[in-house]
């Protein structure tokens, strides 16, 4: 298990390097006039050249990346070209916001899709058909559209939730819950397809011989399901959940915009458009690291649930 | 024990009740228009973009930025909503007869938020700091050759050349005064050190999302600012901004014309004012890359080719008025007769093209600038109708500025705000907006006379001459003066700032 974790961590670190290098390459190869973006339309060519020199933008791309990497390895992600805000500080205020929305959404998705999937697999008949049909319908709804509808109904008309904004958990737990309810609901909708995975793997496991043996020994349906079937049906479900997490992390960019949530998606989007290199590289690297860690946790969870995984 | 259906239902019901109870106990503070714990005198405004830096050299006069930095920084002069000038940190100002020295009498007893006093030396430090920077605004103070503190409260600007926009600019970013100690530091980008009517609540604010300003009761003009607290929330997305206004989460916000009908239906008050002209800029007036544009008849034909009123109705929902001039109504130099100078007449356009030697039209390339993307197809369509074959060149968002000011395009869709004198200075070969450095002797003559006009009547008369020349020679093809639209709740009243996107912060007041 330890070797497994080490291997995954190492490949994770390599991934961060590769992705940050690719990002840097894309920014510099894009030929964006970053100094011009900082100074605006009225600046003269000399002013632009002067600012570019100040920021070191006139040096070769590889050298700029190497400098960034060297500093980043010592924990210094630099400062934003535009606001001078330390990148770490920007991330520390933005990342928890996005994570609290996305992780809650993943959790809700996991619970809902597991419940629906098991229900469909065990009950079959009209319940199963209904869950399947609902899944197709719900899966076709784009999350930003749903977000707009939810705001219109629950925030503007019924006034149950705030239409926009985010309240930190520490400031007001109740306010936090209310502020993330609609964004989470919009994100969850995209992940409910996992119910179908749960359904099919539970059906598969229910057909196995050991389930019949367990039943013949007098175990209740409930025990068979929770202690044995779900545990065996879990691996594909966990894999889908880790994909859902990545998907929702990306989808958060749109949802953050609709709800004006000060998350990392908005930060990355704005930074990329302006050409705020330190901020873009910082956001990308840390985001990749988060994805790597979450996937690792899910892998470990998988190994704990299913000893077969640990052996490979 | 398996959970029965009944129990399951009751758990769900309990969860639903809990959520509803939560929503009740946190309350919908926004709808009160004021605030919860921030006191009754809180003004919450939505804006579409964040302020990236408080460093005076990073500030500029355009867009919404004013709203975000004007609360924390005093300027030498104060601009009024109709673009007049009032005392700011300077109480009196006057040019000498030769317009080579500007003398400013300074306000006594002003201190910065770090405790430093405001003196003539402070003005010198700020202007020199701005001049030495690579800032956009450095060009504005470049004609100030030397700043000479005469005594504690008097300062002279010795000018290398006279710029008629200087005084107005001293009411904007170029006139911002910050504590000399803080100038040039990294820290001032994040925390302003000014003497404005408000100070930044650094702890309460979340950069890029919510800025909170608290009133500075020591301010010399404190009475002009009725709110104890200002909160600015960033909503990049227009739908989010409108939703925030509709739900009462903000008391006011700038919106687009497309959202105006919805805002009005929701009971919000709409305040609109001409913000700037929109149309096609015809920059290659000497025909360097598009030889056809060298002929004034071709440029006039292009002016006749646009159905301005139809574009205004369809794209801007009628928020604005059709015109052929770049000067806004009510501003010096505006000539009502010029509004209809090139009324939509495709037949006349074709005639003029034929006269100019292009009976079968010609080819013209227009860049598809991302921020003007809605207008590019209209240009292509309307010009095609009179025989000009437009090729649309795709532009990546990051190349926008290079495509606009790099001299690669003879003409492109543009929106240009600002005062009347701003329209005139944009004609100068020094201006980035004079992309191909077009010159004309007659125009230079008219401009130099207009520059020297200081009295209102004189300005109106001389600006009008410039205006008429530019319209007759079709240096641009304006379609209409576009309105900026600001919505407010019933709790707030506001006066618009003519030729600007947002009102001045001093123009907001609680509704009686």
GROMACS .gro file of C-alpha atoms in nm, chain A residues 30-33 36-37 39-43 47 50-51 54 79 81-86 89 93-94 123 148 151 155-156 159-165 172 174-175 177-178 222 257-260 262 266 270 272-274, chain B residues 1-3 5 8 19-20 22-26 28 31 50 52-53 57-58 132-136 138-139 186 189-190 206-209 234-237 239-241 243-244 246-249 398-399 401 404-405 432-433:
model
  106
   30UNK     CA    1   0.026   3.274  -2.764
   31UNK     CA    2   0.224   3.591  -2.827
   32UNK     CA    3   0.006   3.785  -2.585
   33UNK     CA    4   0.134   4.136  -2.521
   36UNK     CA    5   0.046   4.614  -2.308
   37UNK     CA    6  -0.243   4.453  -2.122
   39UNK     CA    7  -0.061   4.942  -1.922
   40UNK     CA    8  -0.371   4.973  -2.138
   41UNK     CA    9  -0.453   5.132  -2.470
   42UNK     CA   10  -0.289   5.469  -2.422
   43UNK     CA   11   0.061   5.353  -2.331
   47UNK     CA   12   0.636   5.235  -2.196
   50UNK     CA   13   0.996   4.929  -2.032
   51UNK     CA   14   0.730   4.740  -1.837
   54UNK     CA   15   1.079   4.525  -1.564
   79UNK     CA   16   0.291   3.799  -0.710
   81UNK     CA   17   0.156   4.111  -1.238
   82UNK     CA   18  -0.154   4.325  -1.212
   83UNK     CA   19  -0.254   4.354  -0.847
   84UNK     CA   20   0.075   4.260  -0.682
   85UNK     CA   21  -0.122   4.029  -0.455
   86UNK     CA   22   0.090   3.727  -0.356
   89UNK     CA   23  -0.267   3.462  -0.073
   93UNK     CA   24  -0.885   3.297  -0.024
   94UNK     CA   25  -1.020   3.145  -0.346
  123UNK     CA   26  -3.650  -0.286  -0.683
  148UNK     CA   27  -3.032   3.032  -1.407
  151UNK     CA   28  -3.196   3.145  -0.926
  155UNK     CA   29  -3.392   3.321  -0.519
  156UNK     CA   30  -3.583   3.586  -0.712
  159UNK     CA   31  -3.668   3.438  -0.196
  160UNK     CA   32  -3.552   3.126  -0.011
  161UNK     CA   33  -3.185   3.153  -0.111
  162UNK     CA   34  -2.951   3.439  -0.204
  163UNK     CA   35  -2.930   3.493  -0.581
  164UNK     CA   36  -2.556   3.553  -0.577
  165UNK     CA   37  -2.254   3.556  -0.350
  172UNK     CA   38  -2.205   3.196   0.937
  174UNK     CA   39  -2.625   2.873   0.808
  175UNK     CA   40  -2.544   3.151   0.563
  177UNK     CA   41  -2.526   2.646   0.356
  178UNK     CA   42  -2.781   2.879   0.199
  222UNK     CA   43  -3.027  -0.511   0.424
  257UNK     CA   44  -1.986   3.318  -1.287
  258UNK     CA   45  -2.361   3.270  -1.267
  259UNK     CA   46  -2.364   3.299  -0.887
  260UNK     CA   47  -2.076   3.549  -0.861
  262UNK     CA   48  -1.528   3.433  -0.563
  266UNK     CA   49  -1.311   3.306  -1.184
  270UNK     CA   50  -0.951   3.637  -1.545
  272UNK     CA   51  -0.561   3.379  -1.824
  273UNK     CA   52  -0.736   3.650  -2.020
  274UNK     CA   53  -0.508   3.919  -1.884
  313UNK     CA   54  -3.432  -0.238   1.153
  314UNK     CA   55  -3.500  -0.115   0.803
  315UNK     CA   56  -3.631   0.234   0.788
  317UNK     CA   57  -4.123   0.457   0.414
  320UNK     CA   58  -3.798   0.814   0.556
  331UNK     CA   59  -3.337   2.446   0.540
  332UNK     CA   60  -3.639   2.675   0.542
  334UNK     CA   61  -3.215   2.848   0.819
  335UNK     CA   62  -3.325   3.073   0.538
  336UNK     CA   63  -3.561   3.247   0.776
  337UNK     CA   64  -3.308   3.302   1.050
  338UNK     CA   65  -3.038   3.447   0.827
  340UNK     CA   66  -3.299   3.831   0.330
  343UNK     CA   67  -3.429   4.351   0.033
  362UNK     CA   68  -1.246   4.434  -1.015
  364UNK     CA   69  -0.654   4.541  -0.976
  365UNK     CA   70  -0.431   4.794  -0.806
  369UNK     CA   71   0.018   5.509  -1.139
  370UNK     CA   72  -0.208   5.211  -1.216
  444UNK     CA   73   0.861   5.871  -1.411
  445UNK     CA   74   0.631   5.570  -1.432
  446UNK     CA   75   0.541   5.370  -1.739
  447UNK     CA   76   0.176   5.441  -1.660
  448UNK     CA   77  -0.085   5.535  -1.916
  450UNK     CA   78   0.226   5.954  -1.741
  451UNK     CA   79   0.161   6.101  -2.086
  498UNK     CA   80   0.440   4.727  -0.354
  501UNK     CA   81  -0.106   4.838  -0.488
  502UNK     CA   82  -0.301   4.646  -0.227
  518UNK     CA   83  -1.220   4.004  -0.030
  519UNK     CA   84  -1.004   4.110  -0.322
  520UNK     CA   85  -1.164   4.057  -0.660
  521UNK     CA   86  -1.502   3.994  -0.506
  546UNK     CA   87  -1.797   4.222  -0.845
  547UNK     CA   88  -2.032   4.048  -1.086
  548UNK     CA   89  -1.862   3.988  -1.419
  549UNK     CA   90  -2.166   3.818  -1.558
  551UNK     CA   91  -2.712   3.798  -1.546
  552UNK     CA   92  -2.555   3.765  -1.202
  553UNK     CA   93  -2.533   4.144  -1.173
  555UNK     CA   94  -3.004   3.909  -1.034
  556UNK     CA   95  -2.815   4.076  -0.751
  558UNK     CA   96  -3.336   4.231  -0.858
  559UNK     CA   97  -3.297   4.039  -0.534
  560UNK     CA   98  -3.184   4.349  -0.345
  561UNK     CA   99  -2.835   4.216  -0.278
  710UNK     CA  100  -0.535   3.865  -2.659
  711UNK     CA  101  -0.450   4.036  -2.989
  713UNK     CA  102  -0.502   4.591  -2.869
  716UNK     CA  103  -0.656   4.815  -3.293
  717UNK     CA  104  -0.347   5.026  -3.250
  744UNK     CA  105  -0.303   5.655  -3.003
  745UNK     CA  106  -0.646   5.694  -3.159
   0.00000   0.00000   0.00000
